């Protein structure tokens, strides 16, 4: 079977249409697991920031989760904060530097378990920040335990028989909560399970940042990301598993857009 | 038979972690996993003729393994019918 040579760029005239890494990452290297969805979501946010001309004018406030290791390689201004406190830290940054685009990079454990008060109060205050929540339904970084966002029936390290509503309670659907509050401007949910969803998610992220630039209030973009390690599934099966589990409780699309409602 | 390629890739196989997400992502199905592994012990994707340069593989890859090119003039390659 004929294999095309792919060790170096083509010798005949051609145009490069996609780079290995996003421009705003310093290296392609990272130690996240095979099949993890988080690096894909991070690439989308960094592409949007570059395309909106915000590369020199944004601050990323990072929570605690596997995505946190990107604090070492992101080529944008960033700071780590206490678990779940990113919307509160962002509030301070944004109020001191109102012309800087401020965004959080959080996980479902970080936002809905550890930091539920921070996201809700930041929303209630109508802070002009953009919150990005990577939802894999587990505390991935600590080994795949249940979070407030784990869905009913989901197997995690501490719900080996599946999350049971009667015993563990029901998942917190943070997008619905934030959308119901007056201080939110834009709320949407995307996913990185295939190329079409990835392209759509990038549009949602762009709108999230645009509402901040228009000073409309808080924007929240939740992104479903695969965590094959925490789910005990093979890397190649993570995307399908995600849409059959998290995807049922967390449908994709826009939940609120004040610009559209006007 | 002969098959047209409108695009091509650079695949940084040593950074691949073998997750296989790129395989079903490719619309013309011209990616397949290698039979020998890279130095980390992971199998990696190999390209057969027929790439369109659509970038789907690059978009789904968590490890930033692909660079995508579009040829100015499509390239023809001979492929054996069994593989095609
Ligand atoms: C106050 C506090 N409690 C617990 C931890 C341990 N911890 C670090 S990362 C993490 C899980 C984060 O989960 P999530 O935000 O969903 O990110 P993921 O790893 O799934 O991407 C926890 C519990 C901590 N760092 N600080
Ligand atoms: S544990 Fe899950 S979220 Fe963390 S790097 Fe591995 S796959 Fe990604
Ligand atoms: S660029 Fe498109 S056609 Fe070419 S290998 Fe990647 S997914 Fe397949
Ligand atoms: S998606 Fe990337 S890391 Fe996964 S097998 Fe393909 S090239 Fe390797
Ligand atoms: Mg998580």
Short mmCIF file of C-alpha atoms and ligand atoms in Angstrom, two decimals:
data_model
loop_
_atom_site.label_atom_id
_atom_site.label_comp_id
_atom_site.label_asym_id
_atom_site.label_seq_id
_atom_site.Cartn_x
_atom_site.Cartn_y
_atom_site.Cartn_z
CA UNK A 1 0.00 0.00 0.00
CA UNK A 2 1.41 3.39 -0.97
CA UNK A 3 2.23 5.75 1.87
CA UNK A 4 2.78 9.45 1.25
CA UNK A 5 6.04 10.93 2.58
CA UNK A 6 5.04 13.19 5.51
CA UNK A 7 8.32 13.88 7.28
CA UNK A 8 8.87 17.31 5.67
CA UNK A 9 6.84 19.97 3.82
CA UNK A 10 5.96 19.25 0.18
CA UNK A 11 8.60 20.11 -2.42
CA UNK A 12 6.04 21.29 -5.02
CA UNK A 13 4.27 24.70 -4.76
CA UNK A 14 1.68 24.61 -1.98
CA UNK A 15 0.10 26.74 0.73
CA UNK A 16 0.26 25.89 4.41
CA UNK A 17 -3.34 25.94 5.69
CA UNK A 18 -2.86 24.70 9.26
CA UNK A 19 0.02 24.81 11.72
CA UNK A 20 0.90 22.17 14.27
CA UNK A 21 0.22 24.38 17.29
CA UNK A 22 -1.70 27.60 17.87
CA UNK A 23 0.50 30.70 17.55
CA UNK A 24 -0.12 31.63 21.21
CA UNK A 25 1.35 28.41 22.59
CA UNK A 26 5.11 28.33 23.07
CA UNK A 27 5.46 24.62 22.33
CA UNK A 28 3.49 21.67 21.01
CA UNK A 29 4.63 19.58 23.96
CA UNK A 30 2.24 18.84 26.82
CA UNK A 31 1.78 15.89 29.14
CA UNK A 32 -2.00 15.52 28.97
CA UNK A 33 -3.24 11.97 28.27
CA UNK A 34 -3.81 10.36 24.87
CA UNK A 35 -7.23 11.40 23.55
CA UNK A 36 -7.76 14.22 26.07
CA UNK A 37 -10.12 16.91 24.76
CA UNK A 38 -8.62 19.81 26.71
CA UNK A 39 -5.72 20.70 24.37
CA UNK A 40 -8.21 20.97 21.50
CA UNK A 41 -10.44 23.40 23.44
CA UNK A 42 -7.42 25.45 24.50
CA UNK A 43 -6.28 25.69 20.88
CA UNK A 44 -9.69 27.14 19.92
CA UNK A 45 -9.60 29.83 22.62
CA UNK A 46 -6.06 30.85 21.64
CA UNK A 47 -7.04 31.07 17.96
CA UNK A 48 -10.01 33.29 18.81
CA UNK A 49 -7.84 35.59 20.94
CA UNK A 50 -5.35 35.96 18.09
CA UNK A 51 -8.09 36.54 15.49
CA UNK A 52 -9.78 39.22 17.64
CA UNK A 53 -6.45 41.06 17.95
CA UNK A 54 -6.27 40.45 21.71
CA UNK A 55 -2.90 38.65 21.84
CA UNK A 56 -1.23 41.58 23.60
CA UNK A 57 -4.31 42.62 25.51
CA UNK A 58 -5.75 39.69 27.46
CA UNK A 59 -5.26 38.01 30.81
CA UNK A 60 -6.04 34.35 31.42
CA UNK A 61 -6.96 33.32 34.96
CA UNK A 62 -6.47 29.58 35.33
CA UNK A 63 -8.11 27.29 37.84
CA UNK A 64 -6.93 23.87 39.00
CA UNK A 65 -7.22 20.89 36.72
CA UNK A 66 -5.23 19.16 34.01
CA UNK A 67 -5.52 22.29 31.79
CA UNK A 68 -3.54 24.13 34.52
CA UNK A 69 -0.24 22.77 33.22
CA UNK A 70 -0.70 25.05 30.19
CA UNK A 71 0.19 27.96 32.47
CA UNK A 72 3.78 27.00 31.63
CA UNK A 73 3.35 27.20 27.85
CA UNK A 74 0.57 29.73 27.10
CA UNK A 75 2.06 32.75 25.32
CA UNK A 76 -0.48 35.14 26.88
CA UNK A 77 -0.46 36.87 30.26
CA UNK A 78 -1.82 34.47 32.81
CA UNK A 79 -2.06 33.68 36.47
CA UNK A 80 -3.10 30.68 38.50
CA UNK A 81 -5.52 31.17 41.37
CA UNK A 82 -7.04 29.10 44.14
CA UNK A 83 -9.30 26.24 43.08
CA UNK A 84 -12.62 27.63 41.81
CA UNK A 85 -11.76 31.27 42.43
CA UNK A 86 -11.00 32.29 38.84
CA UNK A 87 -14.18 34.41 38.39
CA UNK A 88 -13.35 36.30 41.60
CA UNK A 89 -9.71 36.88 40.63
CA UNK A 90 -10.89 37.91 37.15
CA UNK A 91 -13.22 40.43 38.75
CA UNK A 92 -10.25 42.17 40.34
CA UNK A 93 -8.17 42.10 37.16
CA UNK A 94 -11.03 43.39 35.03
CA UNK A 95 -11.99 46.20 37.40
CA UNK A 96 -8.39 47.44 37.51
CA UNK A 97 -7.83 46.97 33.77
CA UNK A 98 -11.28 47.36 32.14
CA UNK A 99 -9.83 47.53 28.62
CA UNK A 100 -8.08 44.17 28.89
CA UNK A 101 -9.97 41.04 27.82
CA UNK A 102 -10.09 38.81 30.90
CA UNK A 103 -10.97 35.14 30.68
CA UNK A 104 -11.00 32.15 32.96
CA UNK A 105 -9.89 28.62 32.10
CA UNK A 106 -11.68 26.26 34.46
CA UNK A 107 -12.90 22.69 34.66
CA UNK A 108 -16.25 21.34 35.77
CA UNK A 109 -14.78 20.36 39.13
CA UNK A 110 -13.19 23.78 39.49
CA UNK A 111 -16.33 25.71 38.54
CA UNK A 112 -19.27 23.63 39.74
CA UNK A 113 -17.80 21.80 42.74
CA UNK A 114 -15.05 23.98 44.19
CA UNK A 115 -16.11 27.39 42.93
CA UNK A 116 -19.87 27.49 42.52
CA UNK A 117 -20.21 30.64 44.62
CA UNK A 118 -17.57 32.52 42.61
CA UNK A 119 -19.14 31.96 39.19
CA UNK A 120 -22.63 32.76 40.46
CA UNK A 121 -21.62 35.95 42.28
CA UNK A 122 -19.50 37.14 39.35
CA UNK A 123 -22.56 36.60 37.16
CA UNK A 124 -24.82 38.39 39.63
CA UNK A 125 -22.48 41.37 39.52
CA UNK A 126 -22.55 41.29 35.73
CA UNK A 127 -18.77 41.25 35.51
CA UNK A 128 -17.47 41.75 31.98
CA UNK A 129 -15.41 38.57 31.85
CA UNK A 130 -15.48 35.44 29.70
CA UNK A 131 -15.49 32.14 31.56
CA UNK A 132 -14.44 28.97 29.75
CA UNK A 133 -15.43 25.73 31.47
CA UNK A 134 -13.99 22.45 30.20
CA UNK A 135 -16.57 19.85 31.21
CA UNK A 136 -15.46 16.22 31.38
CA UNK A 137 -17.68 15.32 34.33
CA UNK A 138 -14.76 14.36 36.57
CA UNK A 139 -11.94 15.74 38.67
CA UNK A 140 -9.51 14.55 35.99
CA UNK A 141 -6.32 15.86 37.56
CA UNK A 142 -6.77 13.97 40.83
CA UNK A 143 -7.70 10.67 39.18
CA UNK A 144 -11.26 10.89 37.88
CA UNK A 145 -13.55 11.41 40.86
CA UNK A 146 -17.19 12.56 40.65
CA UNK A 147 -17.85 16.31 40.38
CA UNK A 148 -21.11 18.22 40.72
CA UNK A 149 -21.32 17.94 36.90
CA UNK A 150 -20.98 14.15 36.63
CA UNK A 151 -24.11 12.80 34.97
CA UNK A 152 -26.51 10.21 36.37
CA UNK A 153 -25.11 6.74 35.74
CA UNK A 154 -21.58 8.02 35.13
CA UNK A 155 -18.81 5.72 36.37
CA UNK A 156 -16.12 7.66 38.23
CA UNK A 157 -13.41 6.67 40.71
CA UNK A 158 -15.80 7.11 43.63
CA UNK A 159 -19.03 6.14 41.87
CA UNK A 160 -17.91 2.81 40.47
CA UNK A 161 -21.50 1.64 40.04
CA UNK A 162 -22.43 4.91 38.35
CA UNK A 163 -23.70 8.18 39.82
CA UNK A 164 -26.92 7.44 41.66
CA UNK A 165 -29.30 10.39 42.04
CA UNK A 166 -30.79 8.99 45.25
CA UNK A 167 -27.38 8.78 46.92
CA UNK A 168 -25.12 11.31 45.14
CA UNK A 169 -27.70 13.87 44.06
CA UNK A 170 -28.31 15.39 40.63
CA UNK A 171 -25.83 17.15 38.36
CA UNK A 172 -25.56 20.93 38.52
CA UNK A 173 -26.26 22.35 35.06
CA UNK A 174 -24.21 25.51 35.43
CA UNK A 175 -25.11 26.97 32.04
CA UNK A 176 -28.81 27.00 32.94
CA UNK A 177 -28.12 28.64 36.30
CA UNK A 178 -25.91 31.36 34.83
CA UNK A 179 -28.30 31.96 31.92
CA UNK A 180 -31.18 32.52 34.33
CA UNK A 181 -29.34 35.42 35.99
CA UNK A 182 -29.61 39.01 34.80
CA UNK A 183 -25.87 39.62 34.83
CA UNK A 184 -25.05 37.11 32.09
CA UNK A 185 -24.76 38.23 28.47
CA UNK A 186 -23.91 35.05 26.65
CA UNK A 187 -24.12 31.37 27.61
CA UNK A 188 -23.35 28.50 25.24
CA UNK A 189 -22.21 24.91 25.22
CA UNK A 190 -19.87 23.36 22.66
CA UNK A 191 -17.90 20.16 22.34
CA UNK A 192 -14.70 18.83 20.78
CA UNK A 193 -15.90 15.33 19.84
CA UNK A 194 -15.52 15.84 16.07
CA UNK A 195 -14.31 18.40 13.52
CA UNK A 196 -17.77 19.92 12.90
CA UNK A 197 -18.42 20.41 16.62
CA UNK A 198 -14.94 21.89 17.02
CA UNK A 199 -15.60 24.47 14.29
CA UNK A 200 -18.96 25.36 15.87
CA UNK A 201 -17.40 25.64 19.33
CA UNK A 202 -14.90 28.15 18.02
CA UNK A 203 -17.81 30.36 16.88
CA UNK A 204 -19.33 30.16 20.37
CA UNK A 205 -16.03 31.13 22.00
CA UNK A 206 -15.69 34.10 19.62
CA UNK A 207 -19.17 35.34 20.57
CA UNK A 208 -18.33 34.94 24.23
CA UNK A 209 -15.34 37.26 23.85
CA UNK A 210 -17.29 39.69 21.66
CA UNK A 211 -19.97 40.18 24.34
CA UNK A 212 -17.21 41.03 26.82
CA UNK A 213 -15.71 43.58 24.38
CA UNK A 214 -19.23 45.06 23.98
CA UNK A 215 -19.42 45.30 27.81
CA UNK A 216 -22.68 43.33 27.89
CA UNK A 217 -21.90 41.26 30.99
CA UNK A 218 -20.53 37.85 31.86
CA UNK A 219 -20.17 35.19 29.19
CA UNK A 220 -19.86 31.48 29.88
CA UNK A 221 -18.80 28.97 27.27
CA UNK A 222 -18.89 25.37 28.46
CA UNK A 223 -16.99 22.88 26.31
CA UNK A 224 -17.46 19.12 26.62
CA UNK A 225 -13.98 17.56 26.56
CA UNK A 226 -12.99 13.90 26.53
CA UNK A 227 -11.26 12.40 29.57
CA UNK A 228 -10.70 8.75 28.56
CA UNK A 229 -8.40 8.20 31.54
CA UNK A 230 -10.95 9.36 34.10
CA UNK A 231 -13.77 7.48 32.36
CA UNK A 232 -11.88 4.16 32.09
CA UNK A 233 -12.45 4.02 28.31
CA UNK A 234 -9.91 3.58 25.47
CA UNK A 235 -8.64 6.86 24.02
CA UNK A 236 -10.18 6.10 20.63
CA UNK A 237 -13.61 5.58 22.22
CA UNK A 238 -13.67 8.78 24.27
CA UNK A 239 -15.57 10.95 21.79
CA UNK A 240 -18.44 8.48 21.34
CA UNK A 241 -18.60 7.71 25.06
CA UNK A 242 -18.81 11.43 25.82
CA UNK A 243 -21.75 12.10 23.54
CA UNK A 244 -23.61 9.06 24.88
CA UNK A 245 -23.09 10.11 28.51
CA UNK A 246 -22.42 13.84 29.09
CA UNK A 247 -23.94 14.76 25.71
CA UNK A 248 -27.40 13.55 26.82
CA UNK A 249 -27.50 15.80 29.89
CA UNK A 250 -25.65 18.70 28.31
CA UNK A 251 -27.09 19.47 24.84
CA UNK A 252 -24.94 21.60 22.54
CA UNK A 253 -25.86 25.09 21.40
CA UNK A 254 -26.49 28.65 22.53
CA UNK A 255 -28.51 29.03 25.72
CA UNK A 256 -28.55 32.82 26.02
CA UNK A 257 -27.39 35.77 23.92
CA UNK A 258 -28.46 39.27 24.98
CA UNK A 259 -27.36 40.63 21.60
CA UNK A 260 -29.76 38.32 19.79
CA UNK A 261 -32.61 39.13 22.18
CA UNK A 262 -32.32 42.92 21.67
CA UNK B 1 -5.43 3.04 -10.24
CA UNK B 2 -4.42 6.69 -9.93
CA UNK B 3 -5.66 8.94 -7.17
CA UNK B 4 -5.56 12.72 -6.88
CA UNK B 5 -4.25 14.50 -3.78
CA UNK B 6 -5.20 18.15 -3.37
CA UNK B 7 -3.36 18.43 -0.08
CA UNK B 8 -0.79 16.78 2.11
CA UNK B 9 0.51 16.72 5.68
CA UNK B 10 3.60 16.86 7.79
CA UNK B 11 3.05 14.34 10.58
CA UNK B 12 5.28 14.76 13.65
CA UNK B 13 4.99 11.09 14.51
CA UNK B 14 7.24 11.25 17.56
CA UNK B 15 4.72 13.49 19.36
CA UNK B 16 1.72 11.28 18.55
CA UNK B 17 0.10 9.53 21.54
CA UNK B 18 -1.80 7.01 19.44
CA UNK B 19 -5.33 8.06 20.43
CA UNK B 20 -6.66 7.36 16.89
CA UNK B 21 -9.09 10.32 16.94
CA UNK B 22 -7.70 11.46 13.58
CA UNK B 23 -8.60 8.20 11.82
CA UNK B 24 -12.43 8.54 11.73
CA UNK B 25 -12.10 12.36 11.44
CA UNK B 26 -10.62 12.16 7.93
CA UNK B 27 -13.50 12.48 5.38
CA UNK B 28 -11.76 10.64 2.47
CA UNK B 29 -10.42 8.02 4.93
CA UNK B 30 -6.79 8.34 3.84
CA UNK B 31 -5.29 8.05 7.34
CA UNK B 32 -4.51 4.68 8.90
CA UNK B 33 -2.48 3.65 11.92
CA UNK B 34 1.09 2.44 11.51
CA UNK B 35 2.12 -1.08 12.40
CA UNK B 36 5.37 -0.05 14.10
CA UNK B 37 5.41 2.33 17.06
CA UNK B 38 7.21 5.61 17.70
CA UNK B 39 9.85 5.89 20.43
CA UNK B 40 7.15 6.39 23.11
CA UNK B 41 5.59 3.09 22.07
CA UNK B 42 2.53 4.56 20.32
CA UNK B 43 1.27 3.68 16.85
CA UNK B 44 0.81 6.80 14.71
CA UNK B 45 -1.17 7.80 11.58
CA UNK B 46 0.17 7.35 8.06
CA UNK B 47 -1.19 9.12 4.97
CA UNK B 48 -2.27 7.40 1.77
CA UNK B 49 -2.88 9.35 -1.47
CA UNK B 50 -6.19 11.27 -1.62
CA UNK B 51 -5.77 13.99 1.01
CA UNK B 52 -7.90 17.07 0.30
CA UNK B 53 -6.14 19.40 2.75
CA UNK B 54 -9.41 19.86 4.69
CA UNK B 55 -7.56 20.13 8.08
CA UNK B 56 -10.04 17.89 9.97
CA UNK B 57 -7.21 15.72 11.31
CA UNK B 58 -5.34 18.78 12.57
CA UNK B 59 -8.49 20.10 14.28
CA UNK B 60 -9.27 16.94 16.25
CA UNK B 61 -5.69 16.05 17.25
CA UNK B 62 -5.05 16.76 20.96
CA UNK B 63 -1.29 16.60 20.46
CA UNK B 64 -0.77 19.10 17.63
CA UNK B 65 0.79 16.41 15.44
CA UNK B 66 -0.37 17.67 12.00
CA UNK B 67 0.64 20.48 9.70
CA UNK B 68 -1.59 20.73 6.59
CA UNK B 69 -0.71 21.94 3.07
CA UNK B 70 -2.78 22.47 -0.07
CA UNK B 71 -1.04 21.89 -3.39
CA UNK B 72 -1.27 24.63 -6.02
CA UNK B 73 -1.76 21.87 -8.58
CA UNK B 74 -3.20 18.52 -7.46
CA UNK B 75 -0.71 15.66 -7.37
CA UNK B 76 -1.53 12.28 -8.92
CA UNK B 77 -0.27 9.08 -7.36
CA UNK B 78 -0.58 5.44 -8.33
CA UNK B 79 -2.24 3.40 -5.61
CA UNK B 80 -2.88 -0.31 -5.69
CA UNK B 81 -6.59 -1.12 -5.85
CA UNK B 82 -6.50 -3.31 -2.76
CA UNK B 83 -5.46 -0.33 -0.61
CA UNK B 84 -7.87 2.11 -2.28
C1 LIG C 1 -8.74 23.68 47.53
C2 LIG C 1 -8.26 22.53 46.72
N1 LIG C 1 -8.91 21.35 46.79
C3 LIG C 1 -8.50 20.32 46.03
C4 LIG C 1 -7.44 20.44 45.19
C5 LIG C 1 -6.99 19.27 44.37
N2 LIG C 1 -7.34 19.37 42.96
C6 LIG C 1 -6.45 19.79 42.04
S1 LIG C 1 -7.01 19.68 40.47
C7 LIG C 1 -8.49 19.05 41.03
C8 LIG C 1 -9.55 18.61 40.07
C9 LIG C 1 -9.94 19.59 39.06
O1 LIG C 1 -11.01 19.11 38.32
P1 LIG C 1 -11.54 19.90 37.07
O2 LIG C 1 -11.60 21.36 37.36
O3 LIG C 1 -12.79 19.27 36.60
O4 LIG C 1 -10.37 19.73 36.00
P2 LIG C 1 -9.91 18.46 35.13
O5 LIG C 1 -8.68 17.94 35.79
O6 LIG C 1 -11.03 17.50 35.09
O7 LIG C 1 -9.61 19.03 33.80
C10 LIG C 1 -8.52 18.95 42.42
C11 LIG C 1 -9.65 18.43 43.19
C12 LIG C 1 -6.78 21.69 45.14
N3 LIG C 1 -5.74 21.89 44.29
N4 LIG C 1 -7.20 22.71 45.91
S1 LIG C 2 -6.92 12.85 33.31
FE1 LIG C 2 -8.51 13.34 31.80
S2 LIG C 2 -8.57 15.59 31.67
FE2 LIG C 2 -6.63 15.02 32.68
S3 LIG C 2 -5.11 14.91 31.00
FE3 LIG C 2 -5.91 12.84 31.30
S4 LIG C 2 -7.62 12.68 29.84
FE4 LIG C 2 -7.17 14.88 30.08
S1 LIG C 3 -6.29 17.14 5.78
FE1 LIG C 3 -8.34 16.22 5.65
S2 LIG C 3 -8.19 14.79 3.94
FE2 LIG C 3 -6.08 15.28 4.54
S3 LIG C 3 -5.54 13.65 5.97
FE3 LIG C 3 -6.31 15.38 7.19
S4 LIG C 3 -8.50 14.91 7.48
FE4 LIG C 3 -7.76 13.60 5.80
S1 LIG C 4 -5.20 12.41 16.77
FE1 LIG C 4 -3.06 13.09 17.00
S2 LIG C 4 -2.28 12.03 18.83
FE2 LIG C 4 -4.16 10.98 18.21
S3 LIG C 4 -3.45 9.31 16.87
FE3 LIG C 4 -3.95 11.02 15.53
S4 LIG C 4 -2.00 12.09 15.31
FE4 LIG C 4 -1.76 10.75 17.06
MG1 LIG C 5 -13.10 17.99 35.03
#
